[in-house]
Every structure is written in C-alpha cells, then in structure tokens.
Coordinates of C-alpha atoms and ligand atoms in Angstrom, one line a residue:
M120 CA 1.6 9.0 29.2
S121 CA -1.5 10.8 30.5
A122 CA -2.6 13.6 28.2
I123 CA -1.0 17.0 28.5
L124 CA -4.0 19.4 29.0
P125 CA -4.5 23.1 28.4
P126 CA -3.1 25.6 29.3
A127 CA 0.2 23.7 29.1
T128 CA 2.9 25.2 26.9
L129 CA 4.0 23.3 23.7
G130 CA 7.2 23.7 21.8
M131 CA 7.5 24.1 18.0
L132 CA 10.8 23.8 16.1
G133 CA 10.5 26.0 13.0
G134 CA 8.7 29.2 12.4
G135 CA 7.1 28.9 8.9
Q136 CA 3.5 28.8 7.9
L137 CA 3.1 25.2 9.1
G138 CA 4.3 26.2 12.5
R139 CA 1.9 29.2 12.4
F140 CA -1.1 27.0 11.8
F141 CA 0.0 24.7 14.7
V142 CA 0.2 27.8 16.9
L143 CA -3.3 28.9 15.9
A144 CA -4.7 25.4 16.4
A145 CA -3.0 25.0 19.8
H146 CA -4.3 28.5 20.9
E147 CA -7.8 27.6 19.9
M148 CA -7.6 24.6 22.3
G149 CA -6.2 26.7 25.1
Y150 CA -2.5 25.7 24.9
K151 CA 0.4 28.1 24.8
V152 CA 3.2 27.7 22.3
W153 CA 6.9 28.6 22.2
V154 CA 8.5 28.7 18.8
L155 CA 12.2 28.3 18.1
D156 CA 13.3 29.8 14.8
P157 CA 16.2 32.2 13.9
D158 CA 14.1 34.5 11.7
P159 CA 12.7 37.4 13.8
N160 CA 9.8 37.8 11.4
S161 CA 8.9 34.1 11.1
P162 CA 5.2 33.6 10.6
A163 CA 4.9 31.2 13.6
G164 CA 7.3 33.2 15.8
V165 CA 5.1 36.4 15.6
A166 CA 2.0 34.4 16.5
A167 CA 3.6 32.5 19.4
D168 CA 3.5 33.2 23.1
R169 CA 7.2 33.3 23.0
H170 CA 9.7 33.3 20.2
L171 CA 13.2 32.0 20.8
K172 CA 15.2 33.5 18.0
A173 CA 18.0 31.0 17.8
E174 CA 19.5 28.4 15.5
F175 CA 18.3 24.8 15.7
D176 CA 21.6 23.7 17.2
D177 CA 21.8 26.5 19.8
Y178 CA 21.9 24.3 22.9
A179 CA 21.3 27.1 25.3
A180 CA 18.1 27.9 23.5
L181 CA 17.2 24.2 23.3
D182 CA 17.6 24.1 27.1
Q183 CA 15.2 27.0 27.5
L184 CA 12.7 25.4 25.2
A185 CA 12.8 22.1 27.0
A186 CA 12.5 23.9 30.4
G187 CA 9.5 25.9 29.3
C188 CA 7.5 23.3 27.3
A189 CA 5.6 20.1 28.2
A190 CA 6.2 18.5 24.8
I191 CA 7.9 19.5 21.6
T192 CA 7.3 18.9 17.9
T193 CA 8.6 20.2 14.6
E194 CA 7.3 21.8 11.4
F195 CA 10.6 21.7 9.7
E196 CA 11.9 18.4 8.4
N197 CA 15.5 19.6 8.3
V198 CA 15.8 20.2 12.0
P199 CA 19.0 18.3 13.0
A200 CA 18.1 14.8 14.3
G201 CA 20.6 15.5 17.1
T202 CA 18.5 18.4 18.2
L203 CA 15.4 16.2 18.5
D204 CA 17.4 13.5 20.4
Y205 CA 18.8 16.1 22.8
L206 CA 15.3 17.6 23.6
A207 CA 13.9 14.0 24.0
K208 CA 16.1 13.6 27.1
F209 CA 14.0 16.2 28.9
V210 CA 10.5 16.2 27.3
P211 CA 8.4 14.1 25.0
V212 CA 9.4 14.9 21.4
R213 CA 7.1 13.7 18.6
P214 CA 7.8 12.6 15.9
S215 CA 11.0 10.8 17.0
A216 CA 14.4 11.8 15.8
D217 CA 14.7 8.4 14.0
A218 CA 11.5 9.0 12.0
V219 CA 12.5 12.5 11.0
A220 CA 16.1 11.4 10.1
I221 CA 14.6 9.0 7.5
C222 CA 12.3 11.5 6.0
Q223 CA 14.9 14.3 5.7
N224 CA 17.4 12.3 3.6
R225 CA 16.3 11.0 0.2
V226 CA 18.8 8.1 0.3
A227 CA 17.6 6.9 3.7
E228 CA 14.0 7.5 2.7
K229 CA 14.1 5.5 -0.5
T230 CA 16.2 2.8 1.1
F231 CA 13.4 2.6 3.8
L232 CA 10.8 2.2 1.1
A233 CA 12.8 -0.5 -0.7
N234 CA 13.4 -2.4 2.6
N235 CA 9.7 -2.3 3.4
G236 CA 8.5 -3.4 0.0
I237 CA 6.7 -0.2 -0.7
P238 CA 6.5 0.8 -4.4
H239 CA 8.8 3.7 -5.4
A240 CA 10.5 4.9 -8.6
P241 CA 13.7 3.0 -9.5
F242 CA 16.7 4.9 -8.0
A243 CA 20.4 4.8 -7.2
P244 CA 22.3 6.6 -4.4
I245 CA 24.9 8.9 -5.9
N246 CA 27.9 9.8 -3.8
T247 CA 30.7 10.0 -6.3
E248 CA 31.2 10.6 -10.0
A249 CA 31.9 6.9 -10.4
D250 CA 28.3 6.2 -9.1
V251 CA 27.0 8.4 -11.9
R252 CA 29.0 6.6 -14.5
N253 CA 27.8 3.2 -13.2
A254 CA 24.2 4.2 -12.9
P255 CA 21.9 1.8 -14.7
S256 CA 20.7 3.1 -18.0
V257 CA 17.1 2.3 -17.0
L258 CA 17.3 5.4 -14.7
F259 CA 17.4 7.7 -17.8
P260 CA 15.7 10.0 -18.5
G261 CA 16.0 10.7 -14.8
I262 CA 16.0 13.3 -12.2
L263 CA 19.0 14.0 -9.9
K264 CA 18.0 15.2 -6.5
V265 CA 20.2 16.3 -3.6
A266 CA 19.7 13.9 -0.7
R267 CA 19.2 16.7 1.8
F268 CA 17.6 20.1 2.1
G269 CA 15.7 20.1 -1.2
Y270 CA 12.2 21.4 -1.3
D271 CA 9.7 22.9 -3.8
G272 CA 11.7 21.4 -6.6
K273 CA 14.9 23.0 -5.5
G274 CA 18.1 20.9 -5.6
Q275 CA 16.8 18.9 -8.6
A276 CA 17.9 18.5 -12.2
R277 CA 16.3 16.6 -15.0
V278 CA 18.9 14.6 -16.8
A279 CA 18.6 12.8 -20.1
N280 CA 21.8 10.7 -19.9
H281 CA 25.0 10.0 -18.0
D282 CA 26.8 13.1 -19.2
E283 CA 24.0 15.4 -18.1
A284 CA 23.8 13.6 -14.8
L285 CA 27.5 14.1 -14.3
A286 CA 27.3 17.8 -15.1
A287 CA 24.3 18.2 -12.7
F288 CA 26.2 16.2 -9.9
Q289 CA 29.2 18.6 -10.4
A290 CA 26.8 21.6 -10.3
F291 CA 25.5 20.3 -6.9
K292 CA 29.2 20.4 -5.9
G293 CA 29.4 16.6 -5.3
E294 CA 26.7 16.6 -2.6
A295 CA 25.1 13.3 -1.9
C296 CA 22.2 12.7 -4.3
V297 CA 19.8 10.2 -5.6
L298 CA 19.2 9.6 -9.2
E299 CA 15.6 8.6 -9.9
Q300 CA 13.9 7.3 -13.0
M301 CA 11.6 9.9 -14.5
L302 CA 8.1 8.4 -14.4
K303 CA 5.5 9.3 -16.8
L304 CA 2.9 10.8 -14.4
D305 CA -0.8 10.3 -14.8
Y306 CA -1.2 12.6 -11.8
E307 CA 0.0 13.0 -8.2
V308 CA -1.8 12.4 -5.0
S309 CA -1.0 12.6 -1.3
V310 CA -2.3 11.2 2.0
V311 CA -2.0 13.3 5.1
L312 CA -2.5 11.2 8.3
A313 CA -2.1 11.4 12.0
R314 CA -1.0 8.6 14.2
D315 CA -1.3 8.6 18.0
E316 CA 0.9 7.1 20.7
H317 CA -1.2 3.9 20.7
G318 CA -0.7 3.4 17.0
K319 CA -4.2 4.5 16.0
V320 CA -4.2 6.1 12.6
K321 CA -6.6 8.6 11.0
C322 CA -6.2 9.4 7.3
F323 CA -7.6 12.6 5.8
P324 CA -9.2 12.1 2.4
T325 CA -6.6 11.6 -0.3
A326 CA -5.8 14.8 -2.2
E327 CA -4.9 15.1 -5.9
N328 CA -2.1 17.5 -6.5
A329 CA -1.0 19.6 -9.4
H330 CA 2.5 21.2 -9.4
A331 CA 3.8 24.1 -11.3
R332 CA 7.6 24.6 -11.6
G333 CA 8.1 21.9 -9.0
I334 CA 5.9 23.7 -6.4
L335 CA 2.5 22.6 -5.3
D336 CA -0.1 24.7 -7.1
V337 CA -3.5 23.1 -6.6
S338 CA -4.9 20.4 -4.3
I339 CA -8.3 18.8 -4.9
A340 CA -9.9 16.7 -2.2
P341 CA -11.2 14.2 -2.5
A342 CA -8.9 13.1 -5.3
R343 CA -10.7 12.3 -8.5
A344 CA -8.9 8.9 -8.6
S345 CA -10.8 5.7 -8.5
G346 CA -11.9 4.5 -5.0
C347 CA -9.5 1.6 -5.2
Q348 CA -6.5 3.8 -5.8
R349 CA -7.5 6.0 -2.9
D350 CA -7.7 3.0 -0.6
T351 CA -4.3 1.7 -1.7
A352 CA -2.7 5.1 -1.1
E353 CA -4.2 5.2 2.4
E354 CA -3.0 1.6 3.1
L355 CA 0.5 2.4 2.0
A356 CA 0.6 5.6 3.9
E357 CA -0.6 3.8 7.0
R358 CA 2.0 1.1 6.6
I359 CA 4.8 3.7 6.3
A360 CA 3.6 5.5 9.5
E361 CA 3.6 2.2 11.3
Q362 CA 7.0 1.2 10.1
L363 CA 8.4 4.6 11.2
D364 CA 6.5 4.2 14.6
Y365 CA 5.4 7.7 13.7
I366 CA 3.6 9.9 16.3
G367 CA 2.1 13.1 14.9
T368 CA 0.8 14.4 11.5
M369 CA 2.7 13.2 8.4
A370 CA 2.2 13.2 4.7
V371 CA 3.0 10.7 2.0
E372 CA 3.3 12.0 -1.6
F373 CA 2.5 9.6 -4.4
F374 CA 3.0 9.4 -8.2
V375 CA 0.4 7.7 -10.2
S376 CA 2.0 6.3 -13.3
R377 CA 0.2 4.0 -15.8
G378 CA -2.4 3.5 -13.2
E379 CA 0.0 2.3 -10.5
L380 CA 0.9 4.1 -7.2
Y381 CA 4.5 4.9 -6.3
V382 CA 5.6 6.6 -3.1
N383 CA 7.5 9.8 -4.0
E384 CA 8.4 11.2 -0.6
M385 CA 7.3 11.5 3.0
A386 CA 7.1 14.7 5.1
P387 CA 7.4 14.3 8.9
R388 CA 5.0 17.1 9.5
P389 CA 1.7 18.6 8.2
H390 CA 1.8 19.2 4.5
N391 CA 0.8 21.9 2.1
S392 CA -1.6 19.4 0.4
G393 CA -3.4 19.1 3.7
H394 CA -4.2 22.7 4.1
Y395 CA -7.6 22.0 2.7
T396 CA -8.4 20.2 6.0
I397 CA -8.5 23.5 7.8
D398 CA -11.7 24.5 6.1
A399 CA -13.1 21.1 4.9
C400 CA -12.6 18.6 7.7
V401 CA -14.1 18.1 11.2
T402 CA -10.6 18.1 12.6
D403 CA -7.7 19.6 10.6
Q404 CA -4.1 18.4 10.2
F405 CA -2.8 20.9 12.7
E406 CA -5.3 20.1 15.5
Q407 CA -4.3 16.4 14.9
Q408 CA -0.7 17.4 15.3
V409 CA -1.5 19.0 18.6
R410 CA -3.6 16.0 19.7
A411 CA -0.9 13.4 18.8
L412 CA 1.7 15.6 20.6
V413 CA -0.2 15.9 23.8
G414 CA -1.5 12.4 23.9
L415 CA -5.2 13.1 23.3
P416 CA -7.3 10.8 21.1
L417 CA -7.2 11.9 17.4
G418 CA -10.2 13.9 16.1
D419 CA -12.6 12.9 13.4
A420 CA -10.7 13.4 10.1
R421 CA -13.7 13.2 7.8
A422 CA -14.4 16.0 5.3
H423 CA -17.7 17.7 5.5
S424 CA -17.2 19.3 2.0
A425 CA -15.2 18.8 -1.1
A426 CA -12.3 21.3 -1.3
V427 CA -9.9 22.9 -3.7
M428 CA -6.8 24.6 -2.3
V429 CA -4.8 27.0 -4.4
N430 CA -1.4 28.3 -3.3
L431 CA -0.6 32.0 -3.5
L432 CA 3.0 32.4 -4.5
G433 CA 5.0 35.6 -4.3
D434 CA 4.8 36.0 -8.1
I435 CA 1.3 37.6 -7.8
W436 CA 2.8 40.3 -5.6
Y437 CA 5.4 41.0 -8.3
D438 CA 4.8 44.0 -10.5
P439 CA 7.6 45.0 -12.8
T440 CA 6.0 48.5 -13.4
Q441 CA 6.2 49.4 -9.7
P442 CA 9.4 50.6 -8.0
G443 CA 10.4 48.0 -5.4
P444 CA 10.0 49.1 -1.8
D445 CA 13.3 47.5 -1.1
S446 CA 16.0 45.2 -2.5
H447 CA 13.5 42.2 -2.5
G448 CA 11.9 43.3 -5.7
H449 CA 9.1 45.2 -7.3
Y450 CA 5.9 44.2 -5.6
R451 CA 2.6 45.5 -4.4
E452 CA -0.2 43.9 -2.3
P453 CA -2.7 42.1 -4.6
D454 CA -6.2 43.3 -4.4
W455 CA -7.9 40.7 -2.2
S456 CA -11.4 42.1 -2.4
Q457 CA -12.4 39.8 -5.2
L458 CA -11.4 36.6 -3.4
L459 CA -12.9 37.9 -0.1
A460 CA -16.2 38.5 -1.9
I461 CA -16.7 34.7 -2.6
P462 CA -18.7 33.3 0.2
N463 CA -17.4 29.7 0.1
L464 CA -13.7 30.8 -0.3
K465 CA -11.4 31.0 2.7
L466 CA -8.3 33.1 2.3
H467 CA -5.2 32.4 4.4
L468 CA -2.2 34.8 4.3
Y469 CA 0.9 33.9 6.2
G470 CA 2.1 37.4 7.1
K471 CA 5.5 37.0 5.4
H472 CA 7.3 40.3 5.1
H473 CA 8.9 39.8 1.7
A474 CA 7.2 38.5 -1.4
R475 CA 9.6 36.6 -3.7
P476 CA 8.7 34.7 -6.9
G477 CA 8.0 31.1 -5.9
R478 CA 7.7 31.9 -2.2
K479 CA 4.6 30.5 -0.5
M480 CA 2.8 33.6 0.8
G481 CA -0.7 32.2 1.4
H482 CA -3.4 30.0 0.0
F483 CA -7.1 29.9 -0.5
T484 CA -9.6 27.0 -0.2
V485 CA -12.9 26.8 -1.9
I486 CA -15.4 24.4 -0.2
D487 CA -18.5 23.1 -1.8
A488 CA -20.8 20.1 -1.5
D489 CA -20.3 19.7 -5.2
P490 CA -16.7 18.8 -6.1
A491 CA -17.0 20.1 -9.7
K492 CA -18.4 23.4 -8.5
A493 CA -15.5 23.7 -6.0
V494 CA -13.0 23.3 -8.9
A495 CA -14.8 25.8 -11.1
T496 CA -15.1 28.4 -8.4
A497 CA -11.4 28.0 -7.4
M498 CA -10.1 28.2 -11.0
A499 CA -12.2 31.3 -11.6
A500 CA -10.8 32.9 -8.4
R501 CA -7.3 32.0 -9.4
T502 CA -7.7 33.7 -12.7
A503 CA -9.1 36.7 -11.0
I504 CA -6.2 37.2 -8.7
G505 CA -3.6 36.8 -11.4
Ligands
ADP650 P1 10.2 18.4 -3.3 O1 10.9 18.0 -2.1 O2 10.8 19.6 -3.9 O3 8.7 18.4 -3.2 P2 9.8 16.1 -5.0 O4 10.7 14.9 -5.1 O5 8.5 15.9 -4.5 O6 10.6 17.2 -4.3 O7 9.7 16.6 -6.5 C1 8.9 17.7 -6.9 C2 8.0 17.4 -8.1 O8 8.8 17.1 -9.2 C3 7.1 16.2 -7.9 O9 5.9 16.5 -7.1 C4 6.8 15.8 -9.3 O10 5.9 16.7 -9.9 C5 8.2 16.0 -10.0 N1 9.0 14.8 -9.9 C6 9.9 14.5 -8.9 N2 10.5 13.3 -9.1 C7 9.9 12.8 -10.2 C8 10.0 11.5 -10.9 N3 10.9 10.6 -10.5 N4 9.2 11.3 -12.0 C9 8.4 12.3 -12.4 N5 8.2 13.5 -11.8 C10 8.9 13.7 -10.7
MG651 MG1 7.5 16.8 -3.0

C-alpha cells in the first residue's frame, strides 16, 4: 500500500504506557491517534486525540475505531485475536491477528519455536492433571506458567517435583499451562526489532535485562554479552519475525544459560526492555511502530549512546508511615528533584493514578558515551530514589 501520511488518524488497542509512547511518537510526526481502552484514566487514553472507553470485544466501539482510523495497531498482547480479525476487514491492522495469537498463548508460542527449530527451554503443555503426572522428570525443577494472560511473573509457580506441579496446577484452577524446565541463567537479553511490510528488518541493539520478583528491573544496552551472542540473538529474532510475517515492532526475550541462547518469549508490541531506545537511538521503538503501521520506511535504529534503563515501580511511592489517600494504599509522590538534577538522565512518568507495589509507574534512562559510566550513574540514581 502507499504510505499513510500525516495528519491521518491511527488507532491503538490498549491504553497502557506502551500505547502512550506510541501516541507521543505519532503526535510528533503529525498523526492523530484514537485509543480504545476501558480504563477512563489509562495513560494512553488521556494523551490521545480521542479515547473510546470500551472493552476490546465491544463491536460498536470497534466499528467506530475502524471508521475513524486509517490503520490500527495494538500495545496489548491479550487483545482478542477475533478483534484484530474483525478490524482487518475494514482497515490495515498490524501486526496480524495470527501473529498476535501465537505470541499471546504460551503453548502456541513454544510450539511455534519447536516447529521452527528455534532453541527454547524444554517444556510440556499441561491441560489436565494427567498431563502433570506424565510430565517428563527432566522438566523438574521447573516453572508452571498459565498459557494466557500472564505478565510480570504473574501466573507462574516454581515447582520442584510432580506433587508441587499438581498443587500449582490446581491453584491455577486447571487453566491451560506450560511446564518449563528451570534453566540456570547466566543472564537474560532481549532484541527489539521492527519489520516493515516488505520484510525489511531493523534490530535495535540487544539489551541485557535484570529482573526482580519476575518484573524487569534494569536494562543495559548494548548488552555486555560477547559480540557473537548478540549477533545470534538478532539472527534468531529476525527469523522469528519472518516466520510470523510480522509487521510492526516486536520483542524477543532470551535466556542465556551455560553460554547458549534460548528464546523465552515474544511480545507482539514494543517492549519495556526497548524503552532505552527513546533516549539512546536515532529512531525509537515507538516511532518504528508508527512507521511500520503506516507503510513508511523504517528509521535508523542505531544507538548514539550507551544506555541504562531503570524501571520505577509503585513500591517507591509506598510509605507505611503515611496515611493512604485512598483504599489503594499508603503512598506519597517520591521527590524527583535528585533524578531531575542529573544532566544525562531522562525521567519518564506514565501518569498512572494509583501506585501499587509492582506496578510500572515510570522509568528513567541514563545515556552516556561510556557504558560503564552509564551503569554507575544509573545505579547511584536508583539508590537515591529508594
Ligand atoms: P512474563 O510474561 O511474566 O515476562 P516470563 O516467562 O518472561 O514471563 O518469566 C519472567 C521471568 O522469570 C523471566 O524473565 C526469568 O527471569 C524467569 N524465568 C521464567 N522462565 C524461566 C525458566 N524456564 N528458567 C529460568 N528462569 C525463568
Ligand atoms: Mg517475560
């Protein structure tokens, strides 16, 4: 198709911080954006030109979105595939429902990896208690994950043996799961890339990711891995995007175990570990999402600086000595002055109304020509903010 040019209106399914950054990137380029999300206070909804406050399967709202938008994308991997298929009857929808459907279900995702010969942790689909009992012993110690709707370590249980796996499966109320072998991790990396309608791919520099309590904590880019591992990660990510015939920005998370790369999971959208691209790359992951959506050539994805991104979770808002302003807990706004005084630190707050422990409220990125200095400055800033 010929490119959709500004000031066309673009549609976004989902109103979280990823959607918000898409809105900001699209606005910078002169596009308008409509966001569909049921939450009246959603970070993207409040920044959008129009916010349709409706559920993702509200077909009247989907009709409105399709009528008002020249192309539609998503920031939320759990949007029903049927919704994307429906919208695609009227306007270009990128990525496709098929690609999203694979990424949103851990069984489909791991089966896809297996079918395409892409290295991944040994796993077994678990649909019944008998599946748990018959699970190969090599999967223990393992990790039982619900097949759908898990994120930030939610819907996961570490299990040492069949008995624990059975108890965990019952606690998940018999929901479809995967049982995965627990790998001994050297570290984790991710590749965020964009792929356009002609199949051209641009990878951002591989990021090295540290998690705390199952939630991304710090991303360092470029990853401190050997060049060879970085290249392999990019090659694998590119192969996955091709096999999915993916159009848009996507992320592939990897485990590095005993020096080998294993794909952990894919995200059919920009990714938290790609937030550093906002401040450190010529074109960021959200502008690439816009470009792929509207049919423009992808931008230059190279980094002009090393970067360290640190997530700001609701925990640092929490103060047990303060009376809570409402039922959401005891919290106060952190004092941002120290972070804002650091000249090569960029603070991003998502405007969420309620701070909760573990909730992603914002992040900051330190950029520096010297990667070691970026790490040191970011770690000192993190200590300062709590
Ligand atoms: P989420 O959708 O919540 O990000 P992940 O499958 O990525 O779920 O798991 C979250 C984190 O838990 C991973 O980034 C990793 O640190 C740890 N983890 C998950 N699966 C395994 C595994 N098989 N072996 C070792 N660590 C794992
Ligand atoms: Mg993950």
